[in-house]
Amino acid sequence: MAYDVVVLGSGPGGYVAAIRASQLGFKTAIIEKEALGGICLNWGCIPTKALLKSAQVFEYIKHSKDYGIEATGTADFSAVIKRSRGVADKMSKGVQFLMKKNKIDVIMGFGKLKAKGQIEVKGTDGKSQIVEAKNIILATGGRSRELPSLKIDGKKIIGYREAMVLPQQPKSMIVVGSGAIGVEFGYFYATLGTKVTIVEFMDRIVPVEDEEISKELAKNFKKNGIEIMTSSEVTSVDTSGNGVKAKVKTKDGEVILEADVVLSAVGVAANIEGIGLEELGVKTEKGKIAVDKYYKTNVPGIYAIGDCVPGQALAHVASKEGIICVENIAYGEKKYNHQPEALDYGNVPGCTYCTPEVASVGMTEKQAKDAGYEIKVGKFPLSAAGKATAAGHNEGFIKVIFDAKYGEWLGTHMIGYNVTEMIAETVVARKLETTYHEVLDSIHPHPTMSENIKEAIEVAYGEAIHI
Amino acid sequence: MAYDVVVLGSGPGGYVAAIRASQLGFKTAIIEKEALGGICLNWGCIPTKALLKSAQVFEYIKHSKDYGIEATGTADFSAVIKRSRGVADKMSKGVQFLMKKNKIDVIMGFGKLKAKGQIEVKGTDGKSQIVEAKNIILATGGRSRELPSLKIDGKKIIGYREAMVLPQQPKSMIVVGSGAIGVEFGYFYATLGTKVTIVEFMDRIVPVEDEEISKELAKNFKKNGIEIMTSSEVTSVDTSGNGVKAKVKTKDGEVILEADVVLSAVGVAANIEGIGLEELGVKTEKGKIAVDKYYKTNVPGIYAIGDCVPGQALAHVASKEGIICVENIAYGEKKYNHQPEALDYGNVPGCTYCTPEVASVGMTEKQAKDAGYEIKVGKFPLSAAGKATAAGHNEGFIKVIFDAKYGEWLGTHMIGYNVTEMIAETVVARKLETTYHEVLDSIHPHPTMSENIKEAIEVAYGEAIHI
Amino acid sequence: PAAASASNGRVLASPLAKKLAADKGIDISKVAGSGDGGRIIKRDIDNYTPAAGGGQAAAA
Ligand SMILES: Cc1cc2nc3c(=O)[nH]c(=O)nc-3n(C[C@H](O)[C@H](O)[C@H](O)COP(=O)(O)OP(=O)(O)OC[C@H]3O[C@@H](n4cnc5c(N)ncnc54)[C@H](O)[C@@H]3O)c2cc1C
Ligand SMILES: Cc1cc2nc3c(=O)[nH]c(=O)nc-3n(C[C@H](O)[C@H](O)[C@H](O)COP(=O)(O)OP(=O)(O)OC[C@H]3O[C@@H](n4cnc5c(N)ncnc54)[C@H](O)[C@@H]3O)c2cc1C
């Protein structure tokens, strides 16, 4: 029995693609070797946000006096971990329910392209079966990138998976890499009392963000006792003793850092090995599967989405790619009357959920200048915001960038309380090709953090009221 | 020395109008009888949000075990109140700074229209002065509406001012009225341990919201021990004993409620008395100053904005009215080249900051149907949302309403964690006249609460992935 | 006022205005925009009356 669509991998790329396929009338199956929901639900977005919430609750307790509350408390590390696993399990079960509800066959095992329209699945019991499909969508995701100097041993040099389920809280930790994953874990452990040092190769943390964001985050992290070493590189780690001794090359020479454990958070490598790409001649490029704007590979009938293709390695990107890919297949087969629009990778928001939160979309100031725009920049400090003051979260700012000529909204960069919930406004407004005028004419509720986006725009145009 | 613009009252309507006037080159003064910032900063939006934040921190402590934290604590009522006053003071001082920075003369005292272009100001020292102005903007705001059966005595029958600074926490409280102010105080006191009963005349609480919102909020409040009596009316209050005995007329007959104190929160009355309206022939209508869409009264040179004119009694409305009013004066005098667009009162967001939060904009389901629209409604329960689960806030939902014919976004109604920060997206998208398509093509970050707006739209169009 | 088409021939119109125009058979390039920067918005379509001889409304 052949399927219309078979998806390999059940992360937010794969399971969403499968559901959309089923909705559009395709007979659909999904193959997963481990747990439904992929990295995102089991070892990524969701369990980390559960950990971070525990840290934030703990912070409120530590600062309760500032709110007129007398409280003391301790974080029970294993209870915090257990809660996070419970949240992940719940969401993974949710995917199971969704598969059933959408009548998608779930095939557990390791899948490998066998021939055109055929995937071989090896179950955990060692038995193999062939699954036939008209359309195959590869959504195998990614894993921790490993540096030669920083081989993950799972005990003293760990990746994100181990960092989420450590048997006990380390007293000290070196975090290598300061992208979203690195700073989220850094914040989490530091808040719970671990002595954290972040080592970053570039000259600033969260290097994909606007430079001012990096500076503000570093300032806040340092205030909270996190050590930050930028323009620095771990060249080797000695794990022979009780803890680890990491050799770090800095601008000022070599330093030895000692800690209980090293977390390697230096990026993502796509899962493209052993899945039959070479055998079927599916092209890859720089370690990822090469696709067109509708996620077709060079081999007809084979598609790829999510972390295993180029583009931001983010869950919301994977999901949208899955939807576009499937809708376009349906469009081609006349099962759907609307050809989906290609994804605009320049309008994808990125969020980091430490405290303060970071959220951004579009061009940084430097990117806008480099692209030749004459720009108007507005920055509003949240120390001047009523809601921030009432909430006791005065750190951070909102920065907006507009094209001076036509008023196009080029980018938004926010750091502060709750900003991750506020970035969608910019995404939608950019999608609708707003100019600054329409946003200023849209009433933002008072008192919110979100009204400060409007204030920042006013700053850009010299009409700022509250600063 | 005559001013170009004099503003009477320094709330979010008045002080914002004054700043915009000064920015546009007008010589400006502001008259205030009490404290800069008006109700909003001193006795409204800001201090209440500070109180609510303390309550929320206290809730986290009460539920800390759910997050893997062992903690105990007590709320120090007077410290909570003191913090709130500190926040209000800080923001009021901020307005003082802004007046100075914008070179706006601040004249303290009670102002009254004297003649065309003249206001008489009586200072606290009893001395009077005449302030001359080409343009006068009335921004005198509002106060608690009083029911004949519920005269505020400031001790046992109190208004919002007293409720913000009670010398000690009452053991029990009757809240009359369940608009935003009533439910915010109800939530605050209940969370701190006061036994709260809310009495509402209409058949549901937060009666301006969509009916399903009222139901969900009531469910959550009841779960948290707040008693709710709808279709009920306090007919008299006996304050002769230790506390109060309130006679309540319900559908099932009369009930006597006993409590320490009654909070009257039955709406706002405009401050239109004693300010010379009658003397100068300024027209009023239903207790408010009558204005056109640029806030001109019937008397040339006299304008009015904020809570003393019709329209939603909200700070963000008052501020925007002030800006539009002033920009239009400037436009008329050729000091500004852009005639401002009139405010669209149908696209004003409303927020309530209790837990769960409520935020909405546009038409309710009933309003849309009554207006003759054929509609598509999508409702996404936050119990299915990953971020809500990670945050431990699974209550509530997001409901969106679209016109079935053209896909116009008619309304959004949200109840749950952080929704007040998420409503601006709908406001801006509606301003830009989106259809549902563009919003679905705008990537919302995962995992956030805001991505569930997209999910709700998918529900409306039968494309829901996560439910 | 001139129709809100940019020099590149692109029509500046809100998504809703485009949909309304298409549904009502109005040639949107003939509509004058009253929105920001001359953008065509819903009210422009609602208020549109085809000039004699021009922009004839097709039967829906
Ligand atoms: C710690 C951490 C935190 C993160 N936080 C966020 C965040 O907050 N927001 C965000 O947007 N992104 C976040 N990400 C990134 C996000 O998890 C990924 O972008 C997302 O999971 C990619 O989805 P995907 O469907 O492409 O692949 P994955 O989620 O990686 O899923 C791939 C699935 O395919 C399965 N698979 C692979 N090969 C085979 C095979 N041959 N046969 C069968 N099954 C196979 C895997 O077992 C896996 O379940 C985070 C990542 C990490 C590691
Ligand atoms: C408890 C509470 C909570 C609220 N929460 C919110 C909220 O969260 N969000 C929101 O949007 N709105 C909220 N509001 C409503 C908001 O406060 C008002 O809509 C807003 O303050 C109106 O602004 P205004 O400038 O019109 O008038 P006001 O803020 O009322 O200011 C008027 C000012 O004029 C002065 N004045 C009056 N007459 C004279 C005179 N003759 N001479 C000199 N000075 C004079 C007064 O002293 C006052 O300072 C809340 C209100 C209350 C009571």
Coordinates of N, CA and C and ligand atoms in Angstrom, one line a residue, chain A residues 444-448, chain B residues 7-16 30-49 52 107-113 119-122 138-144 159-161 163-164 180-182 184-185 267-269 271-276 305-309 312-319 321 349-353, ligand 2:
Chain A
H444 N -1.8 51.4 20.8 CA -1.3 50.3 21.6 C -1.8 50.5 23.1
P445 N -2.2 49.5 23.7 CA -2.8 49.6 25.0 C -1.8 50.1 26.1
H446 N -2.3 50.9 27.0 CA -1.5 51.4 28.1 C -2.0 50.7 29.4
P447 N -1.3 50.3 30.4 CA 0.2 50.3 30.3 C 0.7 48.9 29.9
T448 N 1.4 48.8 28.8 CA 1.9 47.5 28.4 C 3.4 47.7 28.0
Chain B
V7 N -3.3 73.6 28.4 CA -4.0 72.4 28.7 C -4.5 72.4 30.1
L8 N -5.7 72.0 30.3 CA -6.3 72.0 31.7 C -6.4 70.5 32.1
G9 N -5.5 70.1 33.0 CA -5.4 68.8 33.5 C -4.2 68.0 32.9
S10 N -3.5 67.3 33.7 CA -2.2 66.7 33.3 C -2.2 65.2 33.3
G11 N -3.4 64.6 33.0 CA -3.4 63.1 32.9 C -2.8 62.7 31.5
P12 N -2.9 61.5 31.2 CA -2.3 61.0 29.9 C -2.9 61.7 28.7
G13 N -4.1 62.3 28.8 CA -4.6 63.1 27.8 C -3.9 64.4 27.7
G14 N -3.9 65.1 28.9 CA -3.3 66.5 28.9 C -1.8 66.6 28.8
Y15 N -1.1 65.7 29.5 CA 0.4 66.0 29.4 C 0.9 65.5 28.1
V16 N 0.3 64.5 27.5 CA 0.8 64.1 26.1 C 0.4 65.2 25.1
I30 N 0.5 74.0 31.1 CA -0.4 73.0 31.6 C -0.8 73.3 33.0
I31 N -2.1 73.1 33.3 CA -2.6 73.5 34.6 C -3.1 72.2 35.3
E32 N -2.6 72.1 36.6 CA -3.0 70.8 37.3 C -3.3 71.2 38.7
K33 N -4.4 70.7 39.2 CA -4.8 71.0 40.6 C -4.2 70.0 41.6
E34 N -3.7 68.9 41.2 CA -3.3 67.9 42.2 C -1.9 67.3 41.9
A35 N -1.8 66.4 41.0 CA -0.5 65.8 40.8 C -0.3 65.5 39.3
L36 N 0.9 65.8 38.8 CA 1.2 65.6 37.4 C 1.0 64.1 37.0
G37 N 0.4 63.8 35.9 CA 0.2 62.5 35.4 C -1.3 62.0 35.6
G38 N -2.1 62.8 36.3 CA -3.5 62.6 36.4 C -3.8 61.3 37.1
I39 N -5.0 60.8 36.9 CA -5.5 59.6 37.5 C -4.6 58.4 37.1
C40 N -4.3 58.4 35.8 CA -3.6 57.2 35.2 C -2.3 56.9 36.0
L41 N -1.5 57.9 36.2 CA -0.1 57.7 36.8 C -0.2 57.6 38.3
N42 N -1.2 58.4 38.8 CA -1.2 58.5 40.3 C -2.2 57.6 41.0
W43 N -3.3 57.4 40.3 CA -4.4 56.6 41.0 C -5.1 55.6 40.0
G44 N -4.4 55.3 38.9 CA -5.1 54.4 38.0 C -4.2 53.3 37.4
C45 N -3.9 53.4 36.1 CA -3.2 52.4 35.4 C -1.9 51.9 36.1
I46 N -1.1 52.9 36.5 CA 0.2 52.5 37.0 C 0.2 51.9 38.4
P47 N -0.3 52.6 39.4 CA -0.2 52.0 40.7 C -1.0 50.6 40.8
T48 N -2.1 50.5 40.0 CA -2.8 49.2 40.1 C -1.9 48.1 39.5
K49 N -1.2 48.4 38.4 CA -0.4 47.4 37.8 C 0.8 47.0 38.8
L52 N -0.9 44.6 41.2 CA -1.2 43.3 40.6 C 0.1 42.5 40.4
I107 N 1.5 75.0 35.8 CA 0.8 76.0 36.7 C 0.0 75.1 37.6
M108 N 0.3 75.1 38.9 CA -0.5 74.3 39.8 C -1.6 75.1 40.4
G109 N -2.8 74.5 40.4 CA -4.0 75.1 40.9 C -5.2 74.7 40.1
F110 N -6.4 75.1 40.6 CA -7.7 74.7 40.0 C -8.0 75.7 38.8
G111 N -8.2 75.2 37.6 CA -8.4 76.1 36.5 C -9.9 76.1 36.1
K112 N -10.3 77.3 35.7 CA -11.7 77.5 35.3 C -11.7 78.4 34.1
L113 N -12.5 78.1 33.0 CA -12.6 79.0 31.9 C -13.2 80.3 32.4
I119 N -8.2 81.5 31.2 CA -8.4 80.5 32.2 C -8.0 81.2 33.5
E120 N -8.9 81.1 34.5 CA -8.5 81.6 35.8 C -8.0 80.4 36.6
V121 N -6.8 80.5 37.2 CA -6.3 79.5 38.1 C -6.2 79.9 39.5
K122 N -6.8 79.1 40.4 CA -6.7 79.4 41.8 C -5.7 78.5 42.4
L138 N -9.3 71.2 27.2 CA -9.8 70.7 28.4 C -9.5 69.2 28.5
A139 N -8.8 68.8 29.6 CA -8.4 67.4 29.8 C -8.6 67.1 31.3
T140 N -9.8 67.4 31.8 CA -10.0 67.3 33.2 C -10.3 65.9 33.7
G141 N -10.5 64.9 32.8 CA -10.6 63.6 33.2 C -11.9 63.2 33.9
G142 N -11.8 62.2 34.7 CA -13.0 61.7 35.4 C -12.7 61.2 36.8
R143 N -13.8 60.7 37.4 CA -13.7 60.2 38.8 C -14.6 59.1 38.9
S144 N -14.6 58.4 40.1 CA -15.6 57.3 40.3 C -17.0 57.8 40.2
G159 N -13.9 54.1 47.1 CA -13.7 54.1 45.7 C -12.3 53.6 45.4
Y160 N -11.9 53.7 44.1 CA -10.6 53.1 43.7 C -9.4 53.8 44.5
R161 N -9.5 55.1 44.7 CA -8.4 55.7 45.4 C -8.1 55.1 46.8
A163 N -9.1 52.3 47.8 CA -8.7 50.8 47.6 C -7.2 50.6 47.4
M164 N -6.6 51.7 46.9 CA -5.1 51.6 46.6 C -4.3 51.9 47.8
A180 N -13.1 46.5 34.2 CA -11.7 46.2 34.5 C -11.2 46.6 35.9
I181 N -11.7 47.8 36.4 CA -11.2 48.2 37.7 C -11.7 47.2 38.8
G182 N -13.0 46.9 38.7 CA -13.5 46.0 39.7 C -12.8 44.6 39.7
E184 N -9.9 43.8 38.6 CA -8.5 43.9 39.0 C -8.3 44.0 40.5
F185 N -9.1 44.8 41.1 CA -9.1 44.9 42.6 C -9.5 43.6 43.2
G267 N -18.0 52.6 37.4 CA -17.8 53.4 36.2 C -17.3 54.8 36.5
V268 N -17.2 55.6 35.5 CA -16.5 56.9 35.5 C -17.5 58.0 35.3
A269 N -17.3 59.1 36.0 CA -18.1 60.3 35.7 C -17.1 61.4 35.3
N271 N -15.3 64.9 34.8 CA -15.1 66.2 35.6 C -15.5 67.4 34.7
I272 N -16.7 67.7 34.8 CA -17.2 68.9 33.9 C -17.8 70.0 34.8
E273 N -17.8 69.8 36.1 CA -18.4 70.8 37.0 C -17.4 71.9 37.4
G274 N -17.9 73.1 37.4 CA -17.2 74.2 38.0 C -16.0 74.7 37.2
I275 N -15.9 74.3 35.9 CA -14.8 74.7 35.1 C -15.2 75.7 34.0
G276 N -16.4 76.3 34.2 CA -16.8 77.4 33.4 C -17.5 77.0 32.1
I305 N -10.5 66.6 25.4 CA -10.0 65.2 25.1 C -10.1 64.4 26.4
G306 N -9.9 63.1 26.2 CA -9.8 62.2 27.4 C -11.1 61.8 28.0
D307 N -11.0 61.5 29.3 CA -12.2 60.9 30.0 C -13.3 61.9 30.1
C308 N -13.1 63.2 29.8 CA -14.2 64.2 29.9 C -15.0 64.3 28.6
V309 N -14.6 63.5 27.6 CA -15.4 63.5 26.3 C -15.8 62.0 26.1
Q312 N -14.1 55.5 24.7 CA -13.6 54.7 25.8 C -12.8 55.5 26.8
A313 N -13.1 55.3 28.1 CA -12.3 56.0 29.2 C -11.1 55.2 29.4
L314 N -10.1 55.4 28.6 CA -8.8 54.6 28.7 C -7.7 55.6 28.4
A315 N -6.6 55.3 29.1 CA -5.4 56.2 29.0 C -4.9 56.3 27.5
H316 N -4.8 55.2 26.8 CA -4.3 55.3 25.5 C -5.2 56.0 24.5
V317 N -6.5 56.0 24.8 CA -7.4 56.8 24.0 C -7.2 58.3 24.3
A318 N -7.1 58.6 25.6 CA -6.9 60.0 26.0 C -5.6 60.6 25.3
S319 N -4.5 59.8 25.3 CA -3.2 60.3 24.8 C -3.4 60.5 23.3
E321 N -6.1 61.0 21.5 CA -6.9 62.1 21.3 C -6.2 63.4 21.4
P349 N -7.8 48.8 21.5 CA -7.7 47.6 22.4 C -8.1 48.0 23.8
G350 N -8.7 47.0 24.5 CA -9.0 47.1 25.9 C -8.3 45.9 26.6
C351 N -7.7 46.3 27.8 CA -7.0 45.2 28.5 C -7.4 45.2 30.0
T352 N -7.4 44.1 30.6 CA -7.6 43.9 32.0 C -6.5 43.0 32.5
Y353 N -5.9 43.5 33.6 CA -4.6 43.0 34.0 C -4.6 42.0 35.2
Ligands
LIG2 C1 -8.1 52.2 39.2 C2 -8.0 52.6 37.8 C3 -7.3 51.8 36.9 C4 -7.2 52.1 35.6 N1 -6.4 51.3 34.8 C5 -6.3 51.7 33.5 C6 -5.5 50.9 32.6 O1 -4.9 49.9 33.0 N2 -5.4 51.3 31.3 C7 -6.0 52.3 30.8 O2 -5.9 52.6 29.7 N3 -6.8 53.1 31.6 C8 -6.9 52.8 32.9 N4 -7.7 53.6 33.7 C9 -8.4 54.7 33.1 C10 -7.4 55.9 33.0 O3 -6.8 56.2 34.2 C11 -8.1 57.1 32.4 O4 -8.7 56.8 31.2 C12 -7.1 58.2 32.1 O5 -6.5 58.6 33.3 C13 -7.8 59.4 31.5 O6 -6.9 60.4 31.2 P1 -7.3 61.9 31.2 O7 -6.1 62.7 30.8 O8 -8.5 62.1 30.4 O9 -7.7 62.3 32.7 P2 -7.1 62.0 34.1 O10 -6.1 61.0 34.1 O11 -8.3 61.8 35.0 O12 -6.5 63.4 34.5 C14 -7.2 64.6 34.7 C15 -6.3 65.5 35.5 O13 -6.9 66.8 35.4 C16 -6.9 67.4 36.7 N5 -7.9 68.3 36.8 C17 -9.3 68.1 36.7 N6 -10.0 69.2 36.7 C18 -9.1 70.2 36.9 C19 -9.2 71.6 37.1 N7 -10.3 72.2 37.0 N8 -8.0 72.3 37.2 C20 -6.8 71.7 37.3 N9 -6.7 70.4 37.1 C21 -7.8 69.7 36.9 C22 -7.0 66.2 37.7 O14 -6.4 66.6 38.9 C23 -6.2 65.2 36.9 O15 -4.8 65.2 37.3 C24 -7.8 53.3 35.1 C25 -8.6 54.1 35.9 C26 -8.7 53.8 37.3 C27 -9.5 54.6 38.1

